[in-house]
Coordinates of C-alpha atoms (C1' of nucleotides) in Angstrom, one line a residue:
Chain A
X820 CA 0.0 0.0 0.0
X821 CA 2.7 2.4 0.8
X822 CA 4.1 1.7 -2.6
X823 CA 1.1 3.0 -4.7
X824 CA 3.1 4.6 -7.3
X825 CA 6.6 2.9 -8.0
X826 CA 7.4 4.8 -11.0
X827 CA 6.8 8.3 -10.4
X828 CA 8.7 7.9 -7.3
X829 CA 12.0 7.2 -9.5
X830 CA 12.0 10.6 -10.9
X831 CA 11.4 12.9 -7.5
X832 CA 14.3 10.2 -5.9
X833 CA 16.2 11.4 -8.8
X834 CA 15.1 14.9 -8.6
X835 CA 16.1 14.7 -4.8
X836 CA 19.5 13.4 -5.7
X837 CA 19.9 16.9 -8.2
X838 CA 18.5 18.9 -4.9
X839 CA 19.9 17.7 -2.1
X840 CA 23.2 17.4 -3.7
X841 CA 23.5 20.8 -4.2
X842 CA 24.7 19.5 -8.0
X843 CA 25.1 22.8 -10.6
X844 CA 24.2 21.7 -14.4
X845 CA 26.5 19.8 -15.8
X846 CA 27.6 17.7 -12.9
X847 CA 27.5 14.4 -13.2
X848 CA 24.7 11.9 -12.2
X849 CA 24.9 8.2 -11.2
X850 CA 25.5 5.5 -13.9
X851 CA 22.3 3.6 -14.7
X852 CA 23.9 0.0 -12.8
X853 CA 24.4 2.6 -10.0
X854 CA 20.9 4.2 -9.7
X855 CA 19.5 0.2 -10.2
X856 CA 21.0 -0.5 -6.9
X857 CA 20.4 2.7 -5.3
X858 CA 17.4 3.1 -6.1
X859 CA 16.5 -0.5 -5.9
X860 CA 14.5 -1.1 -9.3
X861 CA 15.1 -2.3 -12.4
X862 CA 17.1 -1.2 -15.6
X863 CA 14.0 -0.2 -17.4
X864 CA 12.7 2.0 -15.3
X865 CA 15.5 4.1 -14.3
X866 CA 15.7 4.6 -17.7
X867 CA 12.5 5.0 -18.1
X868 CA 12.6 8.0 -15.4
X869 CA 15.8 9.4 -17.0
X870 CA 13.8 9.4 -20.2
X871 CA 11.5 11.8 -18.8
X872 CA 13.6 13.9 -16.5
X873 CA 15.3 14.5 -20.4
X874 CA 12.1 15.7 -21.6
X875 CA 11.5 18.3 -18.9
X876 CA 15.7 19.4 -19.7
X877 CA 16.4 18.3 -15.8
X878 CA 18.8 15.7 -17.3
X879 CA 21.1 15.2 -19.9
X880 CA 22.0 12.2 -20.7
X881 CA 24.9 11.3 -23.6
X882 CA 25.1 8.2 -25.0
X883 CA 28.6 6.5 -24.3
X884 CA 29.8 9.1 -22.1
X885 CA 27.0 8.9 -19.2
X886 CA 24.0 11.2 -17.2
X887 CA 24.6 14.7 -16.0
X888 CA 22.2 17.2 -14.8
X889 CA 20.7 19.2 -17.5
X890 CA 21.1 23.0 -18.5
X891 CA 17.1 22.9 -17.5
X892 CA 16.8 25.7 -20.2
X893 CA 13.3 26.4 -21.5
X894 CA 14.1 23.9 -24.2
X895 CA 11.8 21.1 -23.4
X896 CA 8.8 24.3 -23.0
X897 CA 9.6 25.4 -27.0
X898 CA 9.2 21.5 -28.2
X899 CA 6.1 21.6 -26.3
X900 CA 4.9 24.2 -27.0
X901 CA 5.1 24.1 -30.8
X902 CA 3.8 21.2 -30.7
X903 CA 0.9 21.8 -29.0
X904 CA 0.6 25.3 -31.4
X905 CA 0.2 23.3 -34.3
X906 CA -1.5 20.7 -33.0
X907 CA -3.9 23.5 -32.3
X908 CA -3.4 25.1 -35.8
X909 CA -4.1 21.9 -37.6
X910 CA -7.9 21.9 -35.9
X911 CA -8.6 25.0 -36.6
X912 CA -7.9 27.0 -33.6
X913 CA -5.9 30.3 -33.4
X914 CA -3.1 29.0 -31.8
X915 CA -0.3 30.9 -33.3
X916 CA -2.0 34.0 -32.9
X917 CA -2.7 33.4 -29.0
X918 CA 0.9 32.9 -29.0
X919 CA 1.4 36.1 -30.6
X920 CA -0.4 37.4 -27.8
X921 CA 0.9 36.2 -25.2
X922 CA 4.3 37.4 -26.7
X923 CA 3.1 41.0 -27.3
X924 CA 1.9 40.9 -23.7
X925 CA 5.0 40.4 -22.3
X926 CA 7.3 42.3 -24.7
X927 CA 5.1 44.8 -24.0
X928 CA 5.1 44.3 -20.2
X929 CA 8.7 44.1 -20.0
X930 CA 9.4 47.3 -21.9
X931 CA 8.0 49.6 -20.1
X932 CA 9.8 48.9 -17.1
X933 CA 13.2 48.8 -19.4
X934 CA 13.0 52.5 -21.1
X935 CA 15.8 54.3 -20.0
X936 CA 17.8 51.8 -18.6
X937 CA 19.3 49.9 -21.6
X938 CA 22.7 49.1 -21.1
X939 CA 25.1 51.6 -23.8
X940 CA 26.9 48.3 -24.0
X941 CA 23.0 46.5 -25.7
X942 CA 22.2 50.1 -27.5
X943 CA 25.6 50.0 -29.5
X944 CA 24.7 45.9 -29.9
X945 CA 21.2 47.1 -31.1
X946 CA 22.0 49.3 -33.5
X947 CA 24.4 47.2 -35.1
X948 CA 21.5 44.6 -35.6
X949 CA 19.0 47.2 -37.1
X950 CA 21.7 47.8 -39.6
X951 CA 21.9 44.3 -40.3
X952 CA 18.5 44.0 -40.5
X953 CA 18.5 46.7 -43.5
X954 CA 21.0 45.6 -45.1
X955 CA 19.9 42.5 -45.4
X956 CA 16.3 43.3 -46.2
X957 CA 18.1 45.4 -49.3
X958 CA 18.9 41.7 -50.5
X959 CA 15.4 40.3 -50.4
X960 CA 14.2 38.2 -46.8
X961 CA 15.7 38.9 -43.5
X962 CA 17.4 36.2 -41.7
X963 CA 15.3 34.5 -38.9
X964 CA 18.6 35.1 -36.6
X965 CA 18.9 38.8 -37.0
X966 CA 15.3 39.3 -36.2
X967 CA 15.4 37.0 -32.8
X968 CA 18.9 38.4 -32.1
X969 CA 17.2 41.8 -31.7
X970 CA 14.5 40.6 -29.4
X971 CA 16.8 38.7 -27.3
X972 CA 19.3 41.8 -26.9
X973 CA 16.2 44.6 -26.3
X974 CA 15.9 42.8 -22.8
X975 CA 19.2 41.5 -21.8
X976 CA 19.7 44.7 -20.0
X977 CA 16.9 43.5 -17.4
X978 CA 19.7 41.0 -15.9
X979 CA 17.1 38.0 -15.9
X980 CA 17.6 34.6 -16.9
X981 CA 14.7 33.1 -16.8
X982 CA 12.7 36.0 -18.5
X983 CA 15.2 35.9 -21.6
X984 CA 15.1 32.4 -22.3
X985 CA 11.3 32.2 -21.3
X986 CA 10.8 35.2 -24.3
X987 CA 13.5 32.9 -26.7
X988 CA 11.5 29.8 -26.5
X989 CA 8.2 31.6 -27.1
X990 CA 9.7 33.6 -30.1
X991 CA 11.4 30.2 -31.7
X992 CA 8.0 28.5 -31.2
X993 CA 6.0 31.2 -33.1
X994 CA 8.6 31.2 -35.5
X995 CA 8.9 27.2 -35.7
X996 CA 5.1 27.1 -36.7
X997 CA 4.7 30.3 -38.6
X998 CA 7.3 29.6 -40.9
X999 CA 6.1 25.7 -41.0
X1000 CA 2.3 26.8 -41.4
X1001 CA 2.2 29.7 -43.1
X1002 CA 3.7 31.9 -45.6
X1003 CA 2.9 35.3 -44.1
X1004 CA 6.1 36.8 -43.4
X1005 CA 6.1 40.5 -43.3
X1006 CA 7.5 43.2 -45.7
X1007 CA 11.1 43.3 -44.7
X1008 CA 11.3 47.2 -44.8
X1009 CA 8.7 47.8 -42.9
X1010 CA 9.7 45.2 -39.7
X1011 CA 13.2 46.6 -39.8
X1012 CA 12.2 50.3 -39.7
X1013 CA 9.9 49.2 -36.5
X1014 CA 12.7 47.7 -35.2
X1015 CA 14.5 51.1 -35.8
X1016 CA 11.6 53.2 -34.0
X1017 CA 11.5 50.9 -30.6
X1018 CA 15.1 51.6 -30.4
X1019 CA 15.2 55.0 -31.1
X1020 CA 11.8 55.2 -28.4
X1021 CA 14.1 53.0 -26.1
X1022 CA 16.7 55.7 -26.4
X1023 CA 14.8 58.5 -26.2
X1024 CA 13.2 56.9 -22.6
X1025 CA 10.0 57.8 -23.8
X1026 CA 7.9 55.3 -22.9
X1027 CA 4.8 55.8 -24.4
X1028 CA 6.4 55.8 -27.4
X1029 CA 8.6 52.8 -26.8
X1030 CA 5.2 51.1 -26.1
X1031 CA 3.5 52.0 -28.9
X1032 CA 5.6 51.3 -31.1
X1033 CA 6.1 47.5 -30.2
X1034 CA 2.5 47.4 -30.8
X1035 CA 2.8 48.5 -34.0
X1036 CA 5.5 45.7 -34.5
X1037 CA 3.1 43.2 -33.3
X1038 CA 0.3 44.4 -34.9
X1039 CA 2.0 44.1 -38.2
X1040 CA 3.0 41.5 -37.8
X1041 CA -0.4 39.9 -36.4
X1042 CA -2.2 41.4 -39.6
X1043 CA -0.3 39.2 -42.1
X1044 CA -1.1 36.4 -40.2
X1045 CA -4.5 36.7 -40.5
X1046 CA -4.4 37.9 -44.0
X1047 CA -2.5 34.2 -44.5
X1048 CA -4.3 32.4 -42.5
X1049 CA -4.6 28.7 -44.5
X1050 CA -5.7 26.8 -41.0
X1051 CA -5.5 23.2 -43.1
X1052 CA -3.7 23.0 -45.6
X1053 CA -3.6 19.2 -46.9
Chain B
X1186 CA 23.7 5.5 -41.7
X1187 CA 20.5 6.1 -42.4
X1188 CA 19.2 5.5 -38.8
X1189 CA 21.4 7.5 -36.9
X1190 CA 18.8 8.3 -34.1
X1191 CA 17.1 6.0 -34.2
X1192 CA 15.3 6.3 -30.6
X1193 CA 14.0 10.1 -31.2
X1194 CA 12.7 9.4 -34.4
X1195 CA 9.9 7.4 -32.1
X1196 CA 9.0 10.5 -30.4
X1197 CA 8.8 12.2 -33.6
X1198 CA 6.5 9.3 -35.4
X1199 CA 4.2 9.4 -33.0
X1200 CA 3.8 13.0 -32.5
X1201 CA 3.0 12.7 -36.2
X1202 CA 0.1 10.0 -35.9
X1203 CA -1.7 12.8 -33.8
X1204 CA -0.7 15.7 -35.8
X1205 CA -1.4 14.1 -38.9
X1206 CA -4.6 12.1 -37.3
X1207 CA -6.1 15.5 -36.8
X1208 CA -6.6 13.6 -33.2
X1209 CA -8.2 16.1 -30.8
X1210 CA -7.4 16.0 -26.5
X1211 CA -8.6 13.0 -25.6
X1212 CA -8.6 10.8 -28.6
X1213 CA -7.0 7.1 -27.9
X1214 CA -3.8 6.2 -29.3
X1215 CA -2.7 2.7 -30.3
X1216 CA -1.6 0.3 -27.7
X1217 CA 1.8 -0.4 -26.5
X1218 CA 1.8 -4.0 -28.6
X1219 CA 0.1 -2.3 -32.0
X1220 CA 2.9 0.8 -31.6
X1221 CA 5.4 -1.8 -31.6
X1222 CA 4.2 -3.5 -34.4
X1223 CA 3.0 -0.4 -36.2
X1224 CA 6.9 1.6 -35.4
X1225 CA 8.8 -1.6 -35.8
X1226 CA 10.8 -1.7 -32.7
X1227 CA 10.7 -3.3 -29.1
X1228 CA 8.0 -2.6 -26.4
X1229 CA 10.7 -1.4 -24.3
X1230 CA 11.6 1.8 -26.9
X1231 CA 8.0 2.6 -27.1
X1232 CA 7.4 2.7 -23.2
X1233 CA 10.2 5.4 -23.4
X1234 CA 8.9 7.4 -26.0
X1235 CA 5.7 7.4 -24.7
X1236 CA 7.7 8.0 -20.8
X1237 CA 8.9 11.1 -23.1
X1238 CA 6.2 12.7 -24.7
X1239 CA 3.7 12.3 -21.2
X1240 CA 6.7 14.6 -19.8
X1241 CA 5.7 17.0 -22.3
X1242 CA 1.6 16.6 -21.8
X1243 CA 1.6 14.9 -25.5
X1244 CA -0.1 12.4 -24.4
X1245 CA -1.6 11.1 -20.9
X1246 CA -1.1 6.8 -20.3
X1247 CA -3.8 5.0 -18.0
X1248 CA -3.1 2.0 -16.3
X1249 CA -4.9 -1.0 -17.5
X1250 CA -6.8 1.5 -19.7
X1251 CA -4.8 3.2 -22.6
X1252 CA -3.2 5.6 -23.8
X1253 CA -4.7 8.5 -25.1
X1254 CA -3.7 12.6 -26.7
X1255 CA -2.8 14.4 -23.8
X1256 CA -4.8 18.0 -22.8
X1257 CA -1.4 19.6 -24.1
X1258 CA -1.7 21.7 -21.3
X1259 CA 0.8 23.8 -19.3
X1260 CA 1.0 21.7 -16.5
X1261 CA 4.2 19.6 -17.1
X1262 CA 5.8 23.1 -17.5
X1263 CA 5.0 23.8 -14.3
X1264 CA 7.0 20.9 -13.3
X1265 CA 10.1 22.0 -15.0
X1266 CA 9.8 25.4 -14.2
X1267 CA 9.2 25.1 -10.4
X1268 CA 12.3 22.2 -10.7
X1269 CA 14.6 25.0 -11.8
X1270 CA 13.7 27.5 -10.0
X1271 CA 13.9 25.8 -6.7
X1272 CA 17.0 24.0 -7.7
X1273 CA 18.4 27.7 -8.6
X1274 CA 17.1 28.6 -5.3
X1275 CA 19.7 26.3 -3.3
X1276 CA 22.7 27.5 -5.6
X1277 CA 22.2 30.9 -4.4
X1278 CA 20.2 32.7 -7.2
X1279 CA 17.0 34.6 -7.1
X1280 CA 15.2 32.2 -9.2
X1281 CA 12.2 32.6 -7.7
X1282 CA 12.6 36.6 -7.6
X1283 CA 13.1 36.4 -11.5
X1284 CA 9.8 34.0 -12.0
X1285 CA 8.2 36.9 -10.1
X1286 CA 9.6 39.7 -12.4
X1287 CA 8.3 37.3 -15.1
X1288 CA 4.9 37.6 -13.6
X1289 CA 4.8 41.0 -12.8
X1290 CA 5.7 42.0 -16.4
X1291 CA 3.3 40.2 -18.2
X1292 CA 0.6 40.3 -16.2
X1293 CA 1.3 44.6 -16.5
X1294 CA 1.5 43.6 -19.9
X1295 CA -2.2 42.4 -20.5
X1296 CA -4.0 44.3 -17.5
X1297 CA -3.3 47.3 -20.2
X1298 CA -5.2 45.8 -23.1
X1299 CA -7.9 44.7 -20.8
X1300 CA -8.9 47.6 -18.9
X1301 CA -12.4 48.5 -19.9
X1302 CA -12.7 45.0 -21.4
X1303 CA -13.8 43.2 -18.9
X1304 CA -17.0 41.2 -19.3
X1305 CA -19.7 42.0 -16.6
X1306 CA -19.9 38.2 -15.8
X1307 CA -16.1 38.2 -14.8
X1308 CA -16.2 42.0 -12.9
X1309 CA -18.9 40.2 -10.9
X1310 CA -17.4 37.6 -10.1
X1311 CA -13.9 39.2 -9.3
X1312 CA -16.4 41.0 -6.7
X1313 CA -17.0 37.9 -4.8
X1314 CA -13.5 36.7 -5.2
X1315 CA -12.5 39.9 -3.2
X1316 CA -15.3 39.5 -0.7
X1317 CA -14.1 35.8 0.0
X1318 CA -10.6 36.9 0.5
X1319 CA -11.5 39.6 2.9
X1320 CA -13.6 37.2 4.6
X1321 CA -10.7 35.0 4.5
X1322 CA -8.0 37.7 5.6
X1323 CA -10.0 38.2 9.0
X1324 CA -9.6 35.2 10.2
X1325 CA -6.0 34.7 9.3
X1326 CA -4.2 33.2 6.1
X1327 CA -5.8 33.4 2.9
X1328 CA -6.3 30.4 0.8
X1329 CA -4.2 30.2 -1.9
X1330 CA -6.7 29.0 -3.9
X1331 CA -8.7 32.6 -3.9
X1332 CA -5.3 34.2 -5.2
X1333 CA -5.1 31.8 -7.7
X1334 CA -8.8 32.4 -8.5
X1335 CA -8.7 36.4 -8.6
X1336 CA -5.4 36.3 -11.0
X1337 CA -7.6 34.1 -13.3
X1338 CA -10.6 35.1 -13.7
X1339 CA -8.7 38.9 -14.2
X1340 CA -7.7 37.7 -17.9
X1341 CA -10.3 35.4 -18.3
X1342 CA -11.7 38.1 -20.5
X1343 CA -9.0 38.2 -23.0
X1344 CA -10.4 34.8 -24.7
X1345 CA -7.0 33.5 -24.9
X1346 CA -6.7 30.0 -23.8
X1347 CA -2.6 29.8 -23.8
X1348 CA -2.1 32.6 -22.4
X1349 CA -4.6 31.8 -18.9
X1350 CA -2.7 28.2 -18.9
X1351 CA 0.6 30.2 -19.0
X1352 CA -0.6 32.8 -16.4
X1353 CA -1.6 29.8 -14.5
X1354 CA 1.5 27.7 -14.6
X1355 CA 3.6 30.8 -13.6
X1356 CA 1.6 31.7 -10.8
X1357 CA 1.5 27.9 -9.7
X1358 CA 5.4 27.3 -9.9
X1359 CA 5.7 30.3 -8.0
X1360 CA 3.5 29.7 -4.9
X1361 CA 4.9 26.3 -4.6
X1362 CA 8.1 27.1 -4.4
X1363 CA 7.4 29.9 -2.3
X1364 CA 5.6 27.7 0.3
X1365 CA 8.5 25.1 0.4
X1366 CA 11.0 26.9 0.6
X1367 CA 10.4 30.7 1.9
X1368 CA 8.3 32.4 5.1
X1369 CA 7.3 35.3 3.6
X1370 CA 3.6 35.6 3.3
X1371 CA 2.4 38.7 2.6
X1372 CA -0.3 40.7 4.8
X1373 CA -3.4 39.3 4.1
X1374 CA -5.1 42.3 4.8
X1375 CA -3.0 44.4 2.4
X1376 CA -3.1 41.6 -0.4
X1377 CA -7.0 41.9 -0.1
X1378 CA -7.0 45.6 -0.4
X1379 CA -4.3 45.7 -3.1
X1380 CA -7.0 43.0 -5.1
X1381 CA -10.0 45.6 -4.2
X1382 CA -7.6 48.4 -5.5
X1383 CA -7.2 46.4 -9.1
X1384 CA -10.2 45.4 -9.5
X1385 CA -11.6 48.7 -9.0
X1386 CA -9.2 50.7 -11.3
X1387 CA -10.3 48.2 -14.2
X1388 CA -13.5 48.4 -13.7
X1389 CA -13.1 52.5 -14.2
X1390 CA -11.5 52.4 -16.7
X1391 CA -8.1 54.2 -15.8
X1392 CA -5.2 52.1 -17.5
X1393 CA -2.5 54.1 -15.7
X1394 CA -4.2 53.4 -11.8
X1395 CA -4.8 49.7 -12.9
X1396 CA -0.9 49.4 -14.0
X1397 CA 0.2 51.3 -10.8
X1398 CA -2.0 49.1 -8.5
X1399 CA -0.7 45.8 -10.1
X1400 CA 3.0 47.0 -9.7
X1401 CA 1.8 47.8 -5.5
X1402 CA 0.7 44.4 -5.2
X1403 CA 3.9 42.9 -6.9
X1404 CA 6.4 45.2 -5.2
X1405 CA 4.6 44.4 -2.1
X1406 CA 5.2 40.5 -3.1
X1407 CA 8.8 41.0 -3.8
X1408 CA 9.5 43.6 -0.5
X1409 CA 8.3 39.9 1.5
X1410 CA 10.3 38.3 -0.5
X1411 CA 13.4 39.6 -0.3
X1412 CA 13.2 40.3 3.6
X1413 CA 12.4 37.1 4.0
X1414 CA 15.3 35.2 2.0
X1415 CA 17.2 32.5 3.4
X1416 CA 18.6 31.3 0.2
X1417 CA 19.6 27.6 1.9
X1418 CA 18.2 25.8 5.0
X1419 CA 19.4 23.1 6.1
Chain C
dA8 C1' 61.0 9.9 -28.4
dA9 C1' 56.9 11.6 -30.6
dG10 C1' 52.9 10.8 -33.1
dA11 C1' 49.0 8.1 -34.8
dG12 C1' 46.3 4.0 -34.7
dT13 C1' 44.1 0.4 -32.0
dC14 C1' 41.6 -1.8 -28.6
dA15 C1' 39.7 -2.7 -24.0
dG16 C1' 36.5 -0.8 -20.8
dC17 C1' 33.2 2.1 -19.6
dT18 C1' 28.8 4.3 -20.8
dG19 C1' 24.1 4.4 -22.6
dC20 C1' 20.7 1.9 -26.3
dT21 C1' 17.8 -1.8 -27.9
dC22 C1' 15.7 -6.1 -27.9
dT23 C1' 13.3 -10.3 -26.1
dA24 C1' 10.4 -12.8 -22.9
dA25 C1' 8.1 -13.3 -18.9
dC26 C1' 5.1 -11.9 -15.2
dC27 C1' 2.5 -8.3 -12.2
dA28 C1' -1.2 -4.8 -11.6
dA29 C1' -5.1 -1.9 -12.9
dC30 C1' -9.2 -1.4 -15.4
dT31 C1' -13.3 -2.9 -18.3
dG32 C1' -17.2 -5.3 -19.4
dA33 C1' -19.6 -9.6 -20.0
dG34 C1' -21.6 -13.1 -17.6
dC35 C1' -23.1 -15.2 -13.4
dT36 C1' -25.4 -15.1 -9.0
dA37 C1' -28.6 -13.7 -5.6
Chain D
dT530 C1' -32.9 -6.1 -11.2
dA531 C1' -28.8 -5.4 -8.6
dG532 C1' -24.6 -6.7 -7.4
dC533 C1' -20.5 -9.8 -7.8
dT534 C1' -17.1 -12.4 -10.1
dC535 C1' -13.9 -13.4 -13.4
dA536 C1' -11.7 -13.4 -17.9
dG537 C1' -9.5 -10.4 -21.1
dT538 C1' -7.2 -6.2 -22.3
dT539 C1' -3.9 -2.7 -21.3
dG540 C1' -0.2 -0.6 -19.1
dG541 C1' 3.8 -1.5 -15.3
dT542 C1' 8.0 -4.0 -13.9
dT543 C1' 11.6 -7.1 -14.0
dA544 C1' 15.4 -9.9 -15.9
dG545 C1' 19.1 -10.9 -19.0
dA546 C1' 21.4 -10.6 -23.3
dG547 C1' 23.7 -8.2 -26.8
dC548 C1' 24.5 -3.6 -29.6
dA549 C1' 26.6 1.1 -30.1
dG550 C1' 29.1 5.3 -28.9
dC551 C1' 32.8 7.4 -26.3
dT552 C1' 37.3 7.7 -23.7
dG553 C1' 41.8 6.8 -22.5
dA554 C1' 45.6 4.0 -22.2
dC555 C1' 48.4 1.0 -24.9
dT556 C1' 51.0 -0.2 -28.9
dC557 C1' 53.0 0.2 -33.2
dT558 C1' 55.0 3.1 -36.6
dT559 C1' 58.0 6.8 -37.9

DNA sequence: AAGAGTCAGCTGCTCTAACCAACTGAGCTA
DNA sequence: TAGCTCAGTTGGTTAGAGCAGCTGACTCTT
């Protein structure tokens, strides 16, 4: 009776080992012989557990070479997460564009509380990448990279971990399904000269400005979605 | 050559007989034995991928019933989430400060876009969730179930499925952690009043009071928070 | 002696085969 | 008719064997 749920007990033992052990990521976790015998259950389900603790990023484990605790980036959250955005897509509901939403939300969120206080070190970085952007929207599409690398370095300033990697894995999920799922990709010119007026607003620490114009980003880029919108395409 | 990974591809096969199945939440998947048969490989690689992908909410496995298309909801990023943060919590960082910074920003970021947009149904029953809390708040600690509730049904409004479940999971990994592992409750009183406060500048109208009550109640989170820290009991 | 190739040993990966445990539903019993 | 029992299905767990990738020390060549 006590026993009610061998399994699931493997992974918070495991966990606890992670915990208690103080170990950083990267350390190195028990062999699978070892955690048999220290755990006191079979093969298959250690590795059964290990096989899950991977999909949640708590544990990496390389073949050959052996288990070690995992970076426990948001990585795991973007594979879920696409999946369940075009899982969404493919019957019919607006998944993408709640995910737009909820990235507007918190770009939006976030900026308000970073105008003034960029970094000179991230406005020199950001300017550098608007100027990429242009000159490779000159050439025809802008490179996914330049456009995420711009996002990412708008909010390094606020010092946060989690909050960049949480915004990376929802922009590389939009961008995982959009560009799988539809061909609405905005005019070039136009995202890169929005790009150029939330930096200049950014500079200027005016605020409303700053806000208004990542809306106008978003908003752009929400319209093409909907003018694009193919829900099924078979 | 061909089959370098061959273990993934699993995953991957099956996430496509639900993606391409058009198979909605609920909707049973084969069995173990017909997977086997059906993927071409052992029981035991199955099990695993199938360990996998419940990690990630794809699907949800019932003893001596089935297995069927998980909800795909936020919950097993909860998991992760509140893993990390906790574990950063021991190692010294302010993991849990940063998942409240992510809160605070975007739920600023939304409470701008719903002001004045609340549906009658949800003002009323925001009303009662404040009532219940007060209620609550005089005779000691507030359920933390009626927090929960109140920061809910506050975007409920916004019609945006993902981004309540992400609210949700946010707020979820953050009280549990908080619970284990800090003392820092805030006033009950002042929570309730700084609920009323909200509630009140939505349902006026005034986006800049709304945005300046949400930041009180989340700068009067954080101030417990950090007066409160002991970053590693033993 | 220095470098490159080889191989033994670790590690995780996959398979097979058997049995245990939870749930369902048809059939039996009262 | 109501409830129980039991057989069948499905997932859960164990065991043992062999495969595959990586590392590092050993050996052979130069």
């Amino acid at each position: 009776m006590h026993s009610r749920k061998v399994a699931s007990d493997i992974q918070e033992r495991i966990k606890r080992l992670i915990i208690d052990g103080r170990l950083p990521s990267g350390a190195p976790l028990p062999t699978e012989a070892e955690l048999m015998e220290l755990l006191g259950v079979s093969r298959n389900s250690v590795r059964e557990a290990l096989k899950a603790l991977q999909a949640m990023g708590i544990v990496e484990i390389r073949h050959g070479f052996g288990t070690y605790v995992g970076a426990m980036s948001m990585a795991p959250m973007i594979e879920g997460l696409t999946f369940r955005t075009v899982a969404g897509h493919y019957r019919g509901e607006d998944s993408l564009l709640q995910l737009l939403e909820l990235r507007e939300a918190l770009e939006t969120g976030l900026l308000t509380r970073l105008v003034g206080r960029v970094p000179d070190a991230d406005l020199a970085a950001l300017d550098a990448l608007v100027e990429r952007m242009a000159a490779e929207a000159e050439r025809g599409p802008v490179r996914a990279e330049t456009d995420r690398a711009f996002h990412a370095a708008l909010y390094r300033g606020l010092d946060n971990q989690l909050l960049s990697e949480v915004l990376e894995a929802f922009w590389d999920a939009f961008h995982r399904v959009r560009t799988d799922l539809v061909d609405g990709t905005p005019d070039p010119q136009v995202t890169c000269e929005q790009h150029r007026e939330i930096l200049a607003a950014v500079r200027a620490g005016d605020t409303l400005r700053a806000e208004a114009a990542i809306r106008d980003h978003f908003g752009n880029i929400r319209t093409r979605l909907r003018s694009a919108a193919r829900p099924a395409p078979d």
